[in-house]
Short mmCIF file of C-alpha atoms in Angstrom, two decimals:
data_model
loop_
_atom_site.label_atom_id
_atom_site.label_comp_id
_atom_site.label_asym_id
_atom_site.label_seq_id
_atom_site.Cartn_x
_atom_site.Cartn_y
_atom_site.Cartn_z
CA MET A 28 107.57 67.96 121.53
CA ASP A 29 110.40 69.19 119.32
CA SER A 30 110.37 72.81 120.43
CA ASP A 31 112.81 75.58 121.11
CA ILE A 32 111.12 77.09 124.15
CA SER A 33 114.15 78.11 126.20
CA LEU A 34 113.95 81.76 125.31
CA PRO A 35 116.73 83.98 126.64
CA GLY A 36 116.08 87.11 128.64
CA ARG A 37 116.28 90.43 126.81
CA GLU A 38 118.73 93.20 127.47
CA ARG A 39 116.89 95.74 129.58
CA ALA A 40 116.83 99.46 128.83
CA LEU A 41 114.32 100.34 131.56
CA PRO A 42 114.25 99.46 135.27
CA ALA A 43 113.22 95.85 135.76
CA PRO A 44 109.95 96.61 137.65
CA ILE A 45 108.73 98.90 134.86
CA GLU A 46 109.61 96.45 132.12
CA ALA A 47 108.11 93.51 134.05
CA ALA A 48 104.91 95.46 134.68
CA ALA A 49 104.74 96.43 131.02
CA GLY A 50 105.17 92.79 130.01
CA LEU A 51 102.40 91.57 132.31
CA ARG A 52 100.14 94.40 131.18
CA ASN A 53 100.74 93.45 127.54
CA GLY A 54 100.06 89.79 128.21
CA GLY A 55 96.74 90.72 129.81
CA LEU A 56 95.89 93.06 126.96
CA ASP A 57 96.60 90.31 124.43
CA ALA A 58 94.47 87.82 126.33
CA MET A 59 91.58 90.26 125.95
CA LEU A 60 92.28 91.15 122.30
CA TYR A 61 92.98 87.68 120.93
CA GLY A 62 91.53 85.32 123.47
CA ILE A 63 92.95 82.07 124.76
CA ALA A 64 90.02 79.74 124.09
CA GLY A 65 91.82 78.30 121.07
CA LEU A 66 94.84 77.31 123.18
CA THR A 67 95.00 74.41 125.59
CA GLY A 68 96.23 74.84 129.15
CA VAL A 69 99.45 73.00 128.29
CA GLU A 70 100.02 75.27 125.31
CA ARG A 71 99.47 78.38 127.41
CA GLY A 72 102.02 77.05 129.86
CA LEU A 73 104.67 77.06 127.14
CA LEU A 74 104.25 80.77 126.50
CA SER A 75 106.01 83.64 128.21
CA LEU A 76 103.98 85.30 130.97
CA GLY A 77 105.24 88.67 129.80
CA THR A 78 106.04 89.82 126.32
CA GLY A 79 108.56 87.22 125.24
CA THR A 80 111.53 87.66 122.98
CA PRO A 81 111.01 90.06 120.06
CA GLY A 82 111.74 88.23 116.84
CA ALA A 83 110.72 84.83 118.16
CA VAL A 84 108.41 82.80 115.92
CA VAL A 85 105.37 80.88 117.18
CA HIS A 86 104.10 78.00 115.04
CA ALA A 87 100.57 76.62 115.45
CA ARG A 88 98.82 73.58 114.05
CA PRO A 89 95.02 73.72 113.68
CA GLY A 90 92.78 72.20 116.33
CA ARG A 91 93.23 71.27 119.98
CA SER A 92 94.63 67.94 121.09
CA ILE A 93 96.35 66.36 124.07
CA ALA A 94 99.76 66.90 122.47
CA PRO A 95 100.69 70.59 122.28
CA GLY A 96 100.29 72.05 118.81
CA ILE A 97 102.23 75.23 119.61
CA ARG A 98 105.97 75.55 119.08
CA VAL A 99 108.05 78.59 120.02
CA PHE A 100 111.32 79.24 118.19
CA ARG A 101 113.94 81.66 119.41
CA ASP A 102 114.34 83.33 116.02
CA ALA A 103 113.37 83.04 112.36
CA ALA A 104 116.49 81.08 111.45
CA ARG A 105 115.63 78.26 113.87
CA PHE A 106 112.06 78.18 112.64
CA MET A 107 113.07 78.06 108.98
CA ALA A 108 115.57 75.28 109.65
CA SER A 109 112.80 73.22 111.25
CA ASP A 110 109.95 74.06 108.87
CA ASP A 111 111.57 73.57 105.44
CA GLY A 112 109.05 75.88 103.77
CA GLU A 113 106.03 73.77 104.71
CA THR A 114 104.18 76.61 106.47
CA THR A 115 102.73 79.05 103.94
CA GLN A 116 100.70 81.29 106.28
CA LEU A 117 102.13 84.13 108.33
CA ALA A 118 100.58 86.37 110.99
CA VAL A 119 101.73 89.59 112.65
CA PRO A 120 99.82 90.56 115.82
CA GLY A 121 99.43 93.99 117.35
CA GLY A 122 98.26 94.68 120.89
CA GLY A 123 101.02 94.12 123.41
CA GLY A 124 102.93 91.98 120.93
CA SER A 125 103.40 89.09 123.36
CA GLU A 126 103.94 85.39 122.73
CA LEU A 127 100.33 84.90 123.76
CA ALA A 128 99.17 87.27 121.01
CA ALA A 129 101.31 85.50 118.42
CA ALA A 130 100.15 82.04 119.50
CA ALA A 131 96.46 82.98 119.69
CA LEU A 132 96.50 84.70 116.28
CA ALA A 133 98.46 81.87 114.67
CA ARG A 134 96.00 79.29 116.08
CA GLN A 135 93.00 81.33 114.89
CA LEU A 136 94.49 81.54 111.40
CA ALA A 137 95.33 77.83 111.40
CA ASP A 138 91.81 76.93 112.50
CA ALA A 139 90.29 79.23 109.87
CA THR A 140 92.16 77.54 107.02
CA GLY A 141 92.87 74.06 108.37
CA ARG A 142 96.59 74.57 107.74
CA PRO A 143 99.55 75.42 110.03
CA ALA A 144 100.44 79.07 110.55
CA ALA A 145 103.40 80.97 111.96
CA ALA A 146 103.39 84.33 113.77
CA VAL A 147 106.18 86.72 114.68
CA VAL A 148 106.45 87.95 118.28
CA PRO A 149 106.77 91.75 117.97
CA GLY A 150 107.45 92.63 121.62
CA TYR A 151 106.68 96.11 122.86
CA GLY A 152 110.15 97.56 122.21
CA ARG A 153 112.46 99.25 124.67
CA GLN A 154 111.59 102.81 123.70
CA ASP A 155 107.86 102.15 123.85
CA ALA A 156 107.72 100.13 127.06
CA LEU A 157 106.57 103.05 129.19
CA ALA A 158 103.99 104.05 126.57
CA GLU A 159 102.65 100.51 126.51
CA LEU A 160 102.56 100.43 130.31
CA LEU A 161 100.40 103.56 130.30
CA GLY A 162 98.10 102.01 127.72
CA GLY A 163 98.59 104.98 125.41
CA ALA A 164 97.47 103.53 122.06
CA VAL A 165 95.34 106.60 121.35
CA LEU A 166 97.46 109.16 123.17
CA PHE A 167 100.79 108.08 121.70
CA ALA A 168 99.68 107.35 118.14
CA PRO A 169 99.74 111.03 117.04
CA MET A 170 103.06 111.50 118.86
CA SER A 171 104.50 108.44 117.18
CA ARG A 172 103.43 109.67 113.74
CA LEU A 173 104.91 113.10 114.41
CA ARG A 174 108.15 111.53 115.59
CA THR A 175 108.29 109.34 112.49
CA ALA A 176 107.61 112.29 110.20
CA LEU A 177 110.28 114.43 111.86
CA GLY A 178 112.71 111.51 111.75
CA THR A 179 112.10 111.04 108.03
CA LEU A 180 112.61 114.74 107.35
CA GLY A 181 115.77 114.66 109.41
CA ARG A 182 117.18 111.68 107.48
CA GLN A 183 116.34 113.36 104.18
CA ALA A 184 118.11 116.55 105.24
CA VAL A 185 121.19 114.55 106.23
CA LEU A 186 121.21 112.74 102.89
CA GLN A 187 120.81 115.95 100.92
CA ALA A 188 123.64 117.64 102.78
CA ALA A 189 125.93 114.63 102.40
CA SER A 190 125.10 114.24 98.71
CA ALA A 191 125.93 117.88 98.08
CA ARG A 192 129.39 117.32 99.53
CA MET A 193 129.93 114.03 97.69
CA PRO A 194 128.36 114.39 94.23
CA GLY A 195 127.91 111.21 92.23
CA ARG A 196 127.65 109.03 95.35
CA ARG A 197 124.36 107.21 96.02
CA LEU A 198 123.69 107.41 99.74
CA GLN A 199 121.07 105.64 101.83
CA LEU A 200 120.43 105.51 105.56
CA ALA A 201 119.02 102.46 107.27
CA ASP A 202 115.32 102.58 108.11
CA ASP A 203 115.24 102.65 111.90
CA ALA A 204 111.79 101.03 111.94
CA MET A 205 113.17 97.87 110.34
CA THR A 206 116.21 97.24 112.54
CA ALA A 207 114.45 95.59 115.51
CA PRO A 208 114.63 91.81 116.00
CA ALA A 209 110.93 91.37 115.21
CA ALA A 210 111.29 93.32 111.97
CA ALA A 211 114.35 91.28 111.03
CA ALA A 212 112.40 88.06 111.65
CA LEU A 213 109.49 89.26 109.56
CA MET A 214 111.78 90.21 106.69
CA ALA A 215 113.64 86.89 106.91
CA LEU A 216 110.41 84.91 106.61
CA MET A 217 109.01 87.05 103.81
CA GLY A 218 112.30 87.20 101.96
CA ASP A 219 112.99 83.45 102.14
CA ALA A 220 113.44 82.39 98.50
CA GLY A 221 112.50 78.82 99.37
CA ARG A 222 109.19 79.68 101.03
CA ARG A 223 105.88 80.17 99.28
CA LEU A 224 103.53 82.45 101.19
CA ASP A 225 99.84 81.98 100.42
CA LEU A 226 98.35 84.22 103.09
CA VAL A 227 99.64 86.96 105.41
CA VAL A 228 97.41 88.40 108.15
CA ALA A 229 98.28 91.42 110.28
CA HIS A 230 96.40 93.21 113.05
CA ALA A 231 96.73 96.77 114.42
CA GLN A 232 100.40 97.74 114.84
CA GLY A 233 101.34 94.56 113.01
CA VAL A 234 99.88 96.07 109.83
CA LEU A 235 102.36 98.95 109.98
CA ALA A 236 105.25 96.52 110.46
CA LEU A 237 104.06 94.39 107.56
CA SER A 238 103.74 97.37 105.22
CA ALA A 239 107.24 98.57 106.12
CA ALA A 240 108.67 95.07 105.62
CA PHE A 241 107.10 94.79 102.16
CA ALA A 242 108.46 98.20 101.17
CA ARG A 243 111.97 97.39 102.37
CA LEU A 244 112.07 93.93 100.77
CA LEU A 245 110.72 95.12 97.43
CA ARG A 246 113.20 97.98 97.42
CA GLU A 247 115.96 95.43 97.92
CA GLY A 248 114.52 93.13 95.25
CA ARG A 249 113.75 90.33 97.71
CA GLY A 250 109.99 90.61 98.22
CA THR A 251 108.60 89.71 94.81
CA ARG A 252 107.57 86.20 95.83
CA ALA A 253 105.99 87.31 99.11
CA ALA A 254 104.06 90.04 97.27
CA GLN A 255 102.13 87.32 95.42
CA ALA A 256 100.46 86.21 98.66
CA GLN A 257 96.98 87.25 99.70
CA VAL A 258 97.25 89.93 102.40
CA LEU A 259 94.54 90.62 104.96
CA THR A 260 94.91 93.55 107.35
CA LEU A 261 92.71 94.15 110.36
CA SER A 262 92.07 97.38 112.27
CA ALA A 263 94.73 99.60 110.68
CA PRO A 264 94.24 100.51 106.99
CA THR A 265 97.70 101.39 105.71
CA ALA A 266 99.43 102.11 102.40
CA PHE A 267 101.16 99.12 100.78
CA PRO A 268 103.47 99.01 97.75
CA PRO A 269 101.60 98.53 94.44
CA ALA A 270 103.31 95.15 93.97
CA VAL A 271 101.14 93.78 96.78
CA ARG A 272 98.17 93.04 94.52
CA TRP A 273 95.91 90.73 96.54
CA LEU A 274 95.23 93.09 99.43
CA ARG A 275 92.08 93.36 101.55
CA GLN A 276 91.93 95.80 104.46
CA VAL A 277 89.13 95.92 107.02
CA ARG A 278 88.34 97.69 110.27
CA GLY A 279 85.48 97.65 112.73
CA ALA A 280 82.89 100.41 112.70
CA LEU A 281 83.10 100.49 116.51
CA ASP A 282 86.91 100.53 116.67
CA PRO A 283 88.06 103.87 118.15
CA LEU A 284 91.74 103.06 117.62
CA ALA A 285 91.25 102.40 113.91
CA ILE A 286 89.04 105.46 113.53
CA LEU A 287 91.66 107.72 115.12
CA ASN A 288 94.73 106.15 113.51
CA ALA A 289 93.58 104.87 110.12
CA GLU A 290 94.90 106.48 106.96
CA ARG A 291 91.48 107.48 105.68
CA GLU A 292 92.53 107.84 102.07
CA ILE A 293 93.41 104.13 101.98
CA ALA A 294 90.65 101.95 100.53
CA HIS A 295 89.22 99.61 103.15
CA GLU A 296 86.01 97.92 104.26
CA VAL A 297 84.15 98.82 107.44
CA LEU A 298 82.63 95.91 109.39
CA PRO A 299 79.34 96.89 111.08
CA PHE A 300 78.88 96.33 114.83
CA THR A 301 82.54 95.31 115.11
CA GLY A 302 85.31 96.56 117.39
CA HIS A 303 89.09 96.23 117.56
CA HIS A 304 89.50 92.77 119.06
CA LEU A 305 89.60 89.24 117.61
CA ASN A 306 88.58 87.52 120.84
CA PRO A 307 85.47 85.43 120.01
CA GLY A 308 84.61 85.36 123.70
CA LEU A 309 83.70 89.05 123.63
CA PRO A 310 80.88 90.68 121.64
CA GLY A 311 81.71 92.70 118.56
CA HIS A 312 84.84 90.75 117.67
CA ILE A 313 86.41 90.54 114.22
CA ASP A 314 85.57 87.08 112.90
CA LEU A 315 88.91 86.06 111.41
CA ALA A 316 87.52 82.91 109.78
CA ARG A 317 84.83 84.92 108.00
CA GLN A 318 87.33 87.54 106.82
CA VAL A 319 89.66 84.84 105.49
CA GLU A 320 86.74 83.20 103.73
CA ALA A 321 85.97 86.52 102.04
CA LEU A 322 89.39 86.38 100.41
CA GLY A 323 88.33 83.33 98.37
CA GLY A 324 87.58 85.08 95.10
CA MET A 325 90.16 87.83 95.37
CA ALA A 326 93.13 86.25 93.61
CA VAL A 327 93.17 84.65 90.19
#
């Protein structure tokens, strides 16, 4: 198998036991959220037991066979060099953001459409490792939003003060949310001028990353082609730039995370008797194949 599976270790910002525990916790969370029934034992053996390298790209072919249909690339550049624009479907998982989540979601998307799919490995991030370890999706969501709002206000105040001292100069500060390796990989794939994207699927925290990537790329004039893709978001209704025309957002009626964290003014569909997870082995799962099928008549 022509794969790049020798993924390097990440620079650690927390004590190794805490980060290792967080990685194993996230891998277990992702196994529950996304399931592993669509992956063979050999394919699961290729994936990191913990979180994996943020910014890595997992590629999945549809179906299960003796030969592994999962390939893990260290970064977006290696994937793009190997793929040559053939893969037109992209996924962004949430949950613990592990390689397992990326592989399972990519395989589900590939099986739903009969075409290969790629997924970005988000990772849980250095600053959020302890929060992930504590399982604080509900507890930390309001804190995260408050921190983001205060950070935005702070950046605006800095810009206003600097602009007052240097009139006529156009100033801009980098968006901290889009400087992580996973965000860079997502922007590289979406901003690739030689790649046509037909469908982009994001779940939970992945929806927020996708929305931010679209906003940044379109602001830089590099996201016009990606904005023509059909976009399906699951479990986290979020504002997207108006240029993203073919957008469908859904959440489960029994999803407490989406209920607490969703931007309620954003138009979205509520799926009855459905929770937060995509694992078909558990009741109340989001049927990804059915949601993709519902996209059929959306674009013209």
